[in-house]
């Protein structure tokens, strides 16, 4: 029953209920010290992230730039790779900011 209530509250919040609907949504967080991504209530470890990166690189390398559909897939894989890169970079920046705040 609690899951149903959470779902209804999230729906109400997304429809503009604002403060009337409390949700359990939390932003994703990347921990650069451990290389772990926390999102949607799960923990994605550094080895899994590295496997994802290798997977998208391998798929991209199989694409042909002569075929429009294959070229589009290569761009989609590149978006995933860039997302991983940005996640790591933003995690490093956050870590630098935290260290400077503590000094």
mmCIF file of N, CA and C in Angstrom:
data_model
loop_
_atom_site.group_PDB
_atom_site.id
_atom_site.type_symbol
_atom_site.label_atom_id
_atom_site.label_comp_id
_atom_site.label_asym_id
_atom_site.label_seq_id
_atom_site.Cartn_x
_atom_site.Cartn_y
_atom_site.Cartn_z
ATOM 1 N N UNK A 1 0.819 -1.198 0.000
ATOM 2 C CA UNK A 1 0.000 0.000 0.000
ATOM 3 C C UNK A 1 0.859 1.256 0.000
ATOM 4 N N UNK A 2 2.007 1.202 0.703
ATOM 5 C CA UNK A 2 2.888 2.368 0.760
ATOM 6 C C UNK A 2 3.446 2.702 -0.619
ATOM 7 N N UNK A 3 3.757 1.684 -1.422
ATOM 8 C CA UNK A 3 4.282 1.933 -2.765
ATOM 9 C C UNK A 3 3.247 2.646 -3.628
ATOM 10 N N UNK A 4 1.991 2.268 -3.481
ATOM 11 C CA UNK A 4 0.923 2.893 -4.244
ATOM 12 C C UNK A 4 0.783 4.358 -3.839
ATOM 13 N N UNK A 5 0.903 4.636 -2.543
ATOM 14 C CA UNK A 5 0.820 6.000 -2.046
ATOM 15 C C UNK A 5 1.983 6.843 -2.570
ATOM 16 N N UNK A 6 3.178 6.275 -2.568
ATOM 17 C CA UNK A 6 4.341 6.979 -3.117
ATOM 18 C C UNK A 6 4.137 7.303 -4.590
ATOM 19 N N UNK A 7 3.618 6.349 -5.330
ATOM 20 C CA UNK A 7 3.369 6.549 -6.751
ATOM 21 C C UNK A 7 2.356 7.682 -6.966
ATOM 22 N N UNK A 8 1.300 7.678 -6.187
ATOM 23 C CA UNK A 8 0.297 8.736 -6.299
ATOM 24 C C UNK A 8 0.881 10.098 -5.926
ATOM 25 N N UNK A 9 1.707 10.134 -4.883
ATOM 26 C CA UNK A 9 2.341 11.389 -4.476
ATOM 27 C C UNK A 9 3.286 11.903 -5.553
ATOM 28 N N UNK A 10 4.032 11.008 -6.170
ATOM 29 C CA UNK A 10 4.943 11.414 -7.239
ATOM 30 C C UNK A 10 4.167 11.942 -8.439
ATOM 31 N N UNK A 11 3.063 11.289 -8.755
ATOM 32 C CA UNK A 11 2.215 11.744 -9.853
ATOM 33 C C UNK A 11 1.656 13.134 -9.539
ATOM 34 N N UNK A 12 1.183 13.318 -8.316
ATOM 35 C CA UNK A 12 0.636 14.617 -7.917
ATOM 36 C C UNK A 12 1.710 15.702 -7.984
ATOM 37 N N UNK A 13 2.918 15.379 -7.537
ATOM 38 C CA UNK A 13 4.010 16.353 -7.570
ATOM 39 C C UNK A 13 4.361 16.712 -9.002
ATOM 40 N N UNK A 14 4.371 15.723 -9.889
ATOM 41 C CA UNK A 14 4.720 15.997 -11.282
ATOM 42 C C UNK A 14 3.634 16.813 -11.982
ATOM 43 N N UNK A 15 2.420 16.752 -11.468
ATOM 44 C CA UNK A 15 1.305 17.512 -12.043
ATOM 45 C C UNK A 15 1.186 18.904 -11.418
ATOM 46 N N UNK A 16 2.116 19.260 -10.527
ATOM 47 C CA UNK A 16 2.126 20.615 -9.988
ATOM 48 C C UNK A 16 1.587 20.752 -8.579
ATOM 49 N N UNK A 17 1.431 19.662 -7.849
ATOM 50 C CA UNK A 17 0.913 19.756 -6.482
ATOM 51 C C UNK A 17 1.916 20.394 -5.539
ATOM 52 N N UNK A 18 3.166 20.463 -5.958
ATOM 53 C CA UNK A 18 4.197 21.154 -5.178
ATOM 54 C C UNK A 18 4.374 20.607 -3.788
ATOM 55 N N UNK A 19 4.254 21.487 -2.798
ATOM 56 C CA UNK A 19 4.500 21.110 -1.406
ATOM 57 C C UNK A 19 3.461 20.150 -0.849
ATOM 58 N N UNK A 20 2.352 20.004 -1.506
ATOM 59 C CA UNK A 20 1.302 19.133 -0.994
ATOM 60 C C UNK A 20 1.655 17.662 -1.147
ATOM 61 N N UNK A 21 2.544 17.373 -2.069
ATOM 62 C CA UNK A 21 2.894 15.975 -2.320
ATOM 63 C C UNK A 21 4.370 15.765 -2.042
ATOM 64 N N UNK A 22 4.646 14.957 -1.070
ATOM 65 C CA UNK A 22 6.034 14.647 -0.750
ATOM 66 C C UNK A 22 6.458 13.431 -1.571
ATOM 67 N N UNK A 23 7.663 13.488 -2.094
ATOM 68 C CA UNK A 23 8.168 12.360 -2.876
ATOM 69 C C UNK A 23 9.481 11.893 -2.265
ATOM 70 N N UNK A 24 9.907 10.722 -2.640
ATOM 71 C CA UNK A 24 11.175 10.177 -2.161
ATOM 72 C C UNK A 24 12.271 10.326 -3.207
ATOM 73 N N UNK A 25 12.014 11.130 -4.246
ATOM 74 C CA UNK A 25 12.997 11.275 -5.320
ATOM 75 C C UNK A 25 14.275 11.911 -4.791
ATOM 76 N N UNK A 26 15.396 11.337 -5.142
ATOM 77 C CA UNK A 26 16.696 11.892 -4.795
ATOM 78 C C UNK A 26 17.525 11.985 -6.061
ATOM 79 N N UNK A 27 18.347 13.037 -6.154
ATOM 80 C CA UNK A 27 19.228 13.172 -7.295
ATOM 81 C C UNK A 27 20.235 12.033 -7.313
ATOM 82 N N UNK A 28 20.664 11.675 -8.507
ATOM 83 C CA UNK A 28 21.731 10.693 -8.631
ATOM 84 C C UNK A 28 23.011 11.304 -8.080
ATOM 85 N N UNK A 29 23.863 10.456 -7.525
ATOM 86 C CA UNK A 29 25.113 10.944 -6.940
ATOM 87 C C UNK A 29 26.246 10.032 -7.366
ATOM 88 N N UNK A 30 27.339 10.646 -7.804
ATOM 89 C CA UNK A 30 28.535 9.902 -8.180
ATOM 90 C C UNK A 30 29.593 10.157 -7.127
ATOM 91 N N UNK A 31 30.156 9.104 -6.563
ATOM 92 C CA UNK A 31 31.221 9.217 -5.566
ATOM 93 C C UNK A 31 32.547 8.973 -6.271
ATOM 94 N N UNK A 32 33.317 10.052 -6.535
ATOM 95 C CA UNK A 32 34.566 9.883 -7.284
ATOM 96 C C UNK A 32 35.644 9.124 -6.511
ATOM 97 N N UNK A 33 35.552 9.103 -5.196
ATOM 98 C CA UNK A 33 36.566 8.379 -4.415
ATOM 99 C C UNK A 33 36.451 6.877 -4.616
ATOM 100 N N UNK A 34 35.223 6.386 -4.751
ATOM 101 C CA UNK A 34 35.022 4.946 -4.944
ATOM 102 C C UNK A 34 34.674 4.602 -6.390
ATOM 103 N N UNK A 35 34.297 5.632 -7.177
ATOM 104 C CA UNK A 35 33.881 5.387 -8.554
ATOM 105 C C UNK A 35 32.500 4.784 -8.652
ATOM 106 N N UNK A 36 31.675 5.001 -7.618
ATOM 107 C CA UNK A 36 30.346 4.410 -7.542
ATOM 108 C C UNK A 36 29.269 5.439 -7.869
ATOM 109 N N UNK A 37 28.272 5.019 -8.625
ATOM 110 C CA UNK A 37 27.123 5.857 -8.960
ATOM 111 C C UNK A 37 25.922 5.350 -8.180
ATOM 112 N N UNK A 38 25.232 6.262 -7.497
ATOM 113 C CA UNK A 38 24.016 5.933 -6.765
ATOM 114 C C UNK A 38 22.846 6.576 -7.506
ATOM 115 N N UNK A 39 21.916 5.755 -7.998
ATOM 116 C CA UNK A 39 20.745 6.304 -8.694
ATOM 117 C C UNK A 39 19.584 5.328 -8.610
ATOM 118 N N UNK A 40 18.400 5.890 -8.538
ATOM 119 C CA UNK A 40 17.169 5.096 -8.484
ATOM 120 C C UNK A 40 17.211 4.022 -7.397
ATOM 121 N N UNK A 41 17.857 4.343 -6.288
ATOM 122 C CA UNK A 41 17.901 3.410 -5.171
ATOM 123 C C UNK A 41 18.855 2.242 -5.354
ATOM 124 N N UNK A 42 19.712 2.298 -6.369
ATOM 125 C CA UNK A 42 20.689 1.222 -6.558
ATOM 126 C C UNK A 42 22.097 1.786 -6.586
ATOM 127 N N UNK A 43 23.046 0.925 -6.351
ATOM 128 C CA UNK A 43 24.455 1.298 -6.347
ATOM 129 C C UNK A 43 25.112 0.641 -7.558
ATOM 130 N N UNK A 44 25.699 1.479 -8.423
ATOM 131 C CA UNK A 44 26.389 0.972 -9.607
ATOM 132 C C UNK A 44 27.883 1.151 -9.358
ATOM 133 N N UNK A 45 28.581 0.045 -9.248
ATOM 134 C CA UNK A 45 29.985 0.075 -8.854
ATOM 135 C C UNK A 45 30.903 0.465 -10.008
ATOM 136 N N UNK A 46 32.115 0.835 -9.652
ATOM 137 C CA UNK A 46 33.119 1.242 -10.630
ATOM 138 C C UNK A 46 33.342 0.169 -11.704
ATOM 139 N N UNK A 47 33.489 -1.118 -11.330
ATOM 140 C CA UNK A 47 33.683 -2.138 -12.373
ATOM 141 C C UNK A 47 32.518 -2.222 -13.368
ATOM 142 N N UNK A 48 31.293 -2.020 -12.902
ATOM 143 C CA UNK A 48 30.138 -2.070 -13.796
ATOM 144 C C UNK A 48 30.162 -0.866 -14.736
ATOM 145 N N UNK A 49 30.517 0.307 -14.209
ATOM 146 C CA UNK A 49 30.614 1.510 -15.037
ATOM 147 C C UNK A 49 31.694 1.323 -16.097
ATOM 148 N N UNK A 50 32.822 0.739 -15.700
ATOM 149 C CA UNK A 50 33.901 0.484 -16.659
ATOM 150 C C UNK A 50 33.464 -0.516 -17.735
ATOM 151 N N UNK A 51 32.684 -1.536 -17.344
ATOM 152 C CA UNK A 51 32.170 -2.499 -18.332
ATOM 153 C C UNK A 51 31.208 -1.814 -19.292
ATOM 154 N N UNK A 52 30.390 -0.912 -18.775
ATOM 155 C CA UNK A 52 29.465 -0.173 -19.642
ATOM 156 C C UNK A 52 30.242 0.652 -20.657
ATOM 157 N N UNK A 53 31.301 1.302 -20.178
ATOM 158 C CA UNK A 53 32.136 2.112 -21.073
ATOM 159 C C UNK A 53 32.766 1.236 -22.162
ATOM 160 N N UNK A 54 33.308 0.092 -21.773
ATOM 161 C CA UNK A 54 33.903 -0.832 -22.745
ATOM 162 C C UNK A 54 32.850 -1.332 -23.729
ATOM 163 N N UNK A 55 31.658 -1.604 -23.231
ATOM 164 C CA UNK A 55 30.566 -2.107 -24.067
ATOM 165 C C UNK A 55 30.199 -1.095 -25.150
ATOM 166 N N UNK A 56 30.025 0.166 -24.749
ATOM 167 C CA UNK A 56 29.650 1.186 -25.729
ATOM 168 C C UNK A 56 30.778 1.471 -26.714
ATOM 169 N N UNK A 57 32.029 1.401 -26.255
ATOM 170 C CA UNK A 57 33.161 1.571 -27.174
ATOM 171 C C UNK A 57 33.189 0.443 -28.206
ATOM 172 N N UNK A 58 32.955 -0.787 -27.740
ATOM 173 C CA UNK A 58 32.966 -1.934 -28.651
ATOM 174 C C UNK A 58 31.834 -1.830 -29.675
ATOM 175 N N UNK A 59 30.650 -1.449 -29.220
ATOM 176 C CA UNK A 59 29.529 -1.311 -30.147
ATOM 177 C C UNK A 59 29.789 -0.200 -31.156
ATOM 178 N N UNK A 60 30.343 0.915 -30.684
ATOM 179 C CA UNK A 60 30.626 2.033 -31.587
ATOM 180 C C UNK A 60 31.652 1.628 -32.641
ATOM 181 N N UNK A 61 32.649 0.848 -32.228
ATOM 182 C CA UNK A 61 33.699 0.455 -33.174
ATOM 183 C C UNK A 61 33.171 -0.458 -34.285
ATOM 184 N N UNK A 62 32.047 -1.106 -34.072
ATOM 185 C CA UNK A 62 31.460 -1.994 -35.078
ATOM 186 C C UNK A 62 30.574 -1.248 -36.075
ATOM 187 N N UNK A 63 30.333 0.021 -35.804
ATOM 188 C CA UNK A 63 29.448 0.800 -36.677
ATOM 189 C C UNK A 63 30.171 1.251 -37.936
ATOM 190 N N UNK A 64 29.427 1.311 -39.011
ATOM 191 C CA UNK A 64 29.944 1.800 -40.281
ATOM 192 C C UNK A 64 29.437 3.220 -40.496
ATOM 193 N N UNK A 65 30.349 4.111 -40.814
ATOM 194 C CA UNK A 65 29.946 5.498 -41.043
ATOM 195 C C UNK A 65 29.422 5.712 -42.468
ATOM 196 N N UNK A 66 29.447 4.673 -43.293
ATOM 197 C CA UNK A 66 28.917 4.756 -44.651
ATOM 198 C C UNK A 66 27.401 4.566 -44.686
ATOM 199 N N UNK A 67 26.869 3.888 -43.674
ATOM 200 C CA UNK A 67 25.439 3.609 -43.590
ATOM 201 C C UNK A 67 24.802 4.597 -42.605
ATOM 202 N N UNK A 68 23.781 5.337 -43.037
ATOM 203 C CA UNK A 68 23.176 6.351 -42.151
ATOM 204 C C UNK A 68 22.640 5.782 -40.833
ATOM 205 N N UNK A 69 22.007 4.628 -40.860
ATOM 206 C CA UNK A 69 21.468 4.038 -39.633
ATOM 207 C C UNK A 69 22.590 3.633 -38.687
ATOM 208 N N UNK A 70 23.647 3.062 -39.232
ATOM 209 C CA UNK A 70 24.787 2.656 -38.424
ATOM 210 C C UNK A 70 25.515 3.873 -37.858
ATOM 211 N N UNK A 71 25.613 4.922 -38.662
ATOM 212 C CA UNK A 71 26.247 6.161 -38.206
ATOM 213 C C UNK A 71 25.442 6.765 -37.045
ATOM 214 N N UNK A 72 24.116 6.697 -37.142
ATOM 215 C CA UNK A 72 23.273 7.208 -36.057
ATOM 216 C C UNK A 72 23.487 6.405 -34.777
ATOM 217 N N UNK A 73 23.607 5.081 -34.911
ATOM 218 C CA UNK A 73 23.866 4.248 -33.731
ATOM 219 C C UNK A 73 25.217 4.592 -33.116
ATOM 220 N N UNK A 74 26.217 4.873 -33.952
ATOM 221 C CA UNK A 74 27.533 5.267 -33.439
ATOM 222 C C UNK A 74 27.420 6.551 -32.617
ATOM 223 N N UNK A 75 26.585 7.476 -33.088
ATOM 224 C CA UNK A 75 26.395 8.724 -32.336
ATOM 225 C C UNK A 75 25.674 8.465 -31.015
ATOM 226 N N UNK A 76 24.734 7.537 -31.019
ATOM 227 C CA UNK A 76 24.025 7.186 -29.780
ATOM 228 C C UNK A 76 25.002 6.584 -28.774
ATOM 229 N N UNK A 77 25.873 5.702 -29.238
ATOM 230 C CA UNK A 77 26.877 5.115 -28.348
ATOM 231 C C UNK A 77 27.831 6.191 -27.827
ATOM 232 N N UNK A 78 28.161 7.152 -28.684
ATOM 233 C CA UNK A 78 29.051 8.236 -28.263
ATOM 234 C C UNK A 78 28.388 9.080 -27.177
ATOM 235 N N UNK A 79 27.083 9.279 -27.275
ATOM 236 C CA UNK A 79 26.360 10.018 -26.233
ATOM 237 C C UNK A 79 26.502 9.300 -24.885
ATOM 238 N N UNK A 80 26.366 7.990 -24.887
ATOM 239 C CA UNK A 80 26.526 7.220 -23.647
ATOM 240 C C UNK A 80 27.941 7.366 -23.104
ATOM 241 N N UNK A 81 28.939 7.297 -23.984
ATOM 242 C CA UNK A 81 30.326 7.456 -23.548
ATOM 243 C C UNK A 81 30.578 8.847 -22.984
ATOM 244 N N UNK A 82 30.018 9.862 -23.635
ATOM 245 C CA UNK A 82 30.186 11.235 -23.144
ATOM 246 C C UNK A 82 29.485 11.418 -21.799
ATOM 247 N N UNK A 83 28.346 10.761 -21.623
ATOM 248 C CA UNK A 83 27.646 10.823 -20.337
ATOM 249 C C UNK A 83 28.497 10.259 -19.210
ATOM 250 N N UNK A 84 29.169 9.163 -19.457
ATOM 251 C CA UNK A 84 30.058 8.572 -18.453
ATOM 252 C C UNK A 84 31.208 9.529 -18.159
ATOM 253 N N UNK A 85 31.768 10.124 -19.215
ATOM 254 C CA UNK A 85 32.877 11.062 -19.044
ATOM 255 C C UNK A 85 32.437 12.283 -18.219
ATOM 256 N N UNK A 86 31.276 12.828 -18.538
ATOM 257 C CA UNK A 86 30.769 14.001 -17.823
ATOM 258 C C UNK A 86 30.494 13.655 -16.361
ATOM 259 N N UNK A 87 29.931 12.479 -16.114
ATOM 260 C CA UNK A 87 29.652 12.050 -14.745
ATOM 261 C C UNK A 87 30.938 12.009 -13.931
ATOM 262 N N UNK A 88 31.979 11.429 -14.513
ATOM 263 C CA UNK A 88 33.254 11.352 -13.803
ATOM 264 C C UNK A 88 33.848 12.739 -13.569
ATOM 265 N N UNK A 89 33.788 13.605 -14.578
ATOM 266 C CA UNK A 89 34.343 14.948 -14.460
ATOM 267 C C UNK A 89 33.588 15.760 -13.409
ATOM 268 N N UNK A 90 32.265 15.660 -13.398
ATOM 269 C CA UNK A 90 31.493 16.429 -12.415
ATOM 270 C C UNK A 90 31.746 15.902 -11.007
ATOM 271 N N UNK A 91 31.955 14.607 -10.880
ATOM 272 C CA UNK A 91 32.289 14.035 -9.576
ATOM 273 C C UNK A 91 33.624 14.540 -9.076
ATOM 274 N N UNK A 92 34.594 14.669 -9.978
ATOM 275 C CA UNK A 92 35.905 15.201 -9.595
ATOM 276 C C UNK A 92 35.794 16.661 -9.176
ATOM 277 N N UNK A 93 34.983 17.451 -9.892
ATOM 278 C CA UNK A 93 34.788 18.864 -9.552
ATOM 279 C C UNK A 93 34.122 19.001 -8.192
ATOM 280 N N UNK A 94 33.117 18.165 -7.925
ATOM 281 C CA UNK A 94 32.442 18.206 -6.631
ATOM 282 C C UNK A 94 33.414 17.875 -5.514
ATOM 283 N N UNK A 95 34.282 16.905 -5.760
ATOM 284 C CA UNK A 95 35.265 16.520 -4.755
ATOM 285 C C UNK A 95 36.230 17.674 -4.490
ATOM 286 N N UNK A 96 36.659 18.383 -5.542
ATOM 287 C CA UNK A 96 37.546 19.530 -5.376
ATOM 288 C C UNK A 96 36.856 20.628 -4.584
ATOM 289 N N UNK A 97 35.567 20.873 -4.862
ATOM 290 C CA UNK A 97 34.818 21.901 -4.147
ATOM 291 C C UNK A 97 34.680 21.547 -2.681
ATOM 292 N N UNK A 98 34.413 20.277 -2.387
ATOM 293 C CA UNK A 98 34.274 19.843 -1.002
ATOM 294 C C UNK A 98 35.574 20.024 -0.234
ATOM 295 N N UNK A 99 36.703 19.719 -0.881
ATOM 296 C CA UNK A 99 37.995 19.860 -0.228
ATOM 297 C C UNK A 99 38.305 21.326 0.037
ATOM 298 N N UNK A 100 37.971 22.211 -0.911
ATOM 299 C CA UNK A 100 38.247 23.633 -0.716
ATOM 300 C C UNK A 100 37.335 24.233 0.340
ATOM 301 N N UNK A 101 36.117 23.722 0.494
ATOM 302 C CA UNK A 101 35.204 24.196 1.536
ATOM 303 C C UNK A 101 35.680 23.812 2.918
ATOM 304 N N UNK A 102 36.372 22.688 3.023
ATOM 305 C CA UNK A 102 36.842 22.198 4.314
ATOM 306 C C UNK A 102 38.124 22.863 4.788
ATOM 307 N N UNK A 103 38.821 23.580 3.917
ATOM 308 C CA UNK A 103 40.079 24.216 4.315
ATOM 309 C C UNK A 103 39.885 25.635 4.709
#
